[in-house]
């Protein structure tokens, strides 16, 4: 996890907090309300950042699982081809043997 991945989200959260603080202090000249609003918006931004981190983590785990499933499917496909070829060869041998018995 690199901080550069989340730099945009962090910058947007900082802008959101500053804008909320400016708006609240402009409307009301009470610092308690301004600090409360700033903390509320900061916690909202943290929540959004947390959800963004979780979504990216889920995307990574889905990609890993997808790669594992593809590898397993390729392995199963190769095994099925080998079994099919072996069965076809055995069937050809049986048909040839029956053909030889019929012509005797």
Tab-separated table of C-alpha atoms in Angstrom:
chain	number	residue	atom	x	y	z
A	1	UNK	CA	0.000	0.000	0.000
A	2	UNK	CA	1.558	3.225	-1.186
A	3	UNK	CA	0.666	6.714	0.021
A	4	UNK	CA	0.684	7.905	-3.594
A	5	UNK	CA	-2.348	5.705	-4.271
A	6	UNK	CA	-4.348	7.620	-1.691
A	7	UNK	CA	-2.877	11.114	-2.175
A	8	UNK	CA	-5.869	12.291	-4.188
A	9	UNK	CA	-8.304	11.096	-1.528
A	10	UNK	CA	-6.284	12.739	1.245
A	11	UNK	CA	-6.088	16.042	-0.635
A	12	UNK	CA	-9.841	15.998	-1.217
A	13	UNK	CA	-10.443	15.318	2.484
A	14	UNK	CA	-8.211	18.256	3.450
A	15	UNK	CA	-10.080	20.519	1.019
A	16	UNK	CA	-13.384	19.276	2.421
A	17	UNK	CA	-12.312	20.059	5.989
A	18	UNK	CA	-10.991	23.517	5.089
A	19	UNK	CA	-14.134	24.370	3.125
A	20	UNK	CA	-16.372	23.213	5.961
A	21	UNK	CA	-14.351	25.154	8.506
A	22	UNK	CA	-14.480	28.303	6.365
A	23	UNK	CA	-18.218	27.933	5.808
A	24	UNK	CA	-19.039	27.333	9.458
A	25	UNK	CA	-16.844	30.145	10.769
A	26	UNK	CA	-18.315	32.499	8.160
A	27	UNK	CA	-21.903	31.690	9.108
A	28	UNK	CA	-21.446	31.456	12.872
A	29	UNK	CA	-18.739	33.114	14.854
A	30	UNK	CA	-18.602	30.283	17.377
A	31	UNK	CA	-15.416	28.225	17.392
A	32	UNK	CA	-17.067	25.271	19.153
A	33	UNK	CA	-19.462	24.793	16.261
A	34	UNK	CA	-16.628	25.267	13.792
A	35	UNK	CA	-14.437	22.667	15.516
A	36	UNK	CA	-17.358	20.257	15.824
A	37	UNK	CA	-18.153	20.608	12.146
A	38	UNK	CA	-14.477	20.201	11.244
A	39	UNK	CA	-14.199	17.012	13.289
A	40	UNK	CA	-17.428	15.691	11.816
A	41	UNK	CA	-16.254	16.314	8.264
A	42	UNK	CA	-12.815	14.916	9.085
A	43	UNK	CA	-14.385	11.721	10.404
A	44	UNK	CA	-16.568	11.523	7.279
A	45	UNK	CA	-13.469	11.902	5.123
A	46	UNK	CA	-11.688	9.235	7.153
A	47	UNK	CA	-14.638	6.924	6.686
A	48	UNK	CA	-14.580	7.480	2.926
A	49	UNK	CA	-10.823	6.876	2.847
A	50	UNK	CA	-11.257	3.708	4.890
A	51	UNK	CA	-13.893	2.437	2.477
A	52	UNK	CA	-11.658	3.263	-0.469
A	53	UNK	CA	-8.840	1.236	1.093
A	54	UNK	CA	-11.182	-1.705	1.686
A	55	UNK	CA	-12.481	-1.613	-1.881
A	56	UNK	CA	-8.946	-1.592	-3.292
A	57	UNK	CA	-8.024	-4.475	-1.012
A	58	UNK	CA	-11.045	-6.434	-2.223
A	59	UNK	CA	-10.119	-5.693	-5.838
A	60	UNK	CA	-6.624	-7.050	-5.243
A	61	UNK	CA	-7.918	-10.202	-3.573
A	62	UNK	CA	-10.380	-10.748	-6.430
A	63	UNK	CA	-7.549	-10.416	-8.943
A	64	UNK	CA	-5.440	-12.938	-7.020
A	65	UNK	CA	-8.374	-15.345	-6.797
A	66	UNK	CA	-9.087	-14.888	-10.510
A	67	UNK	CA	-5.485	-15.763	-11.392
A	68	UNK	CA	-5.627	-18.852	-9.175
A	69	UNK	CA	-8.895	-19.987	-10.741
A	70	UNK	CA	-7.501	-19.509	-14.253
A	71	UNK	CA	-4.398	-21.530	-13.385
A	72	UNK	CA	-6.547	-24.306	-11.912
A	73	UNK	CA	-8.824	-24.322	-14.963
A	74	UNK	CA	-5.854	-24.609	-17.291
A	75	UNK	CA	-4.500	-27.505	-15.240
A	76	UNK	CA	-7.881	-29.237	-15.230
A	77	UNK	CA	-8.217	-28.654	-18.966
A	78	UNK	CA	-4.823	-30.242	-19.622
A	79	UNK	CA	-5.733	-33.262	-17.484
A	80	UNK	CA	-9.078	-33.647	-19.246
A	81	UNK	CA	-7.375	-33.534	-22.649
A	82	UNK	CA	-4.953	-36.261	-21.551
A	83	UNK	CA	-7.819	-38.424	-20.279
A	84	UNK	CA	-9.798	-37.850	-23.469
A	85	UNK	CA	-6.810	-38.788	-25.628
A	86	UNK	CA	-6.192	-41.929	-23.546
A	87	UNK	CA	-9.854	-42.928	-23.774
A	88	UNK	CA	-9.941	-42.303	-27.519
A	89	UNK	CA	-6.788	-44.376	-28.016
A	90	UNK	CA	-8.245	-47.201	-25.918
A	91	UNK	CA	-11.490	-47.045	-27.881
A	92	UNK	CA	-9.568	-47.193	-31.174
A	93	UNK	CA	-7.697	-50.255	-29.928
A	94	UNK	CA	-10.947	-51.963	-28.918
A	95	UNK	CA	-12.588	-51.163	-32.280
A	96	UNK	CA	-9.552	-52.415	-34.194
A	97	UNK	CA	-9.510	-55.607	-32.137
A	98	UNK	CA	-13.216	-56.181	-32.736
A	99	UNK	CA	-12.699	-55.528	-36.442
A	100	UNK	CA	-9.932	-58.138	-36.533
A	101	UNK	CA	-12.142	-60.675	-34.737
A	102	UNK	CA	-15.017	-60.112	-37.135
A	103	UNK	CA	-12.866	-60.652	-40.252
A	104	UNK	CA	-11.333	-63.883	-38.915
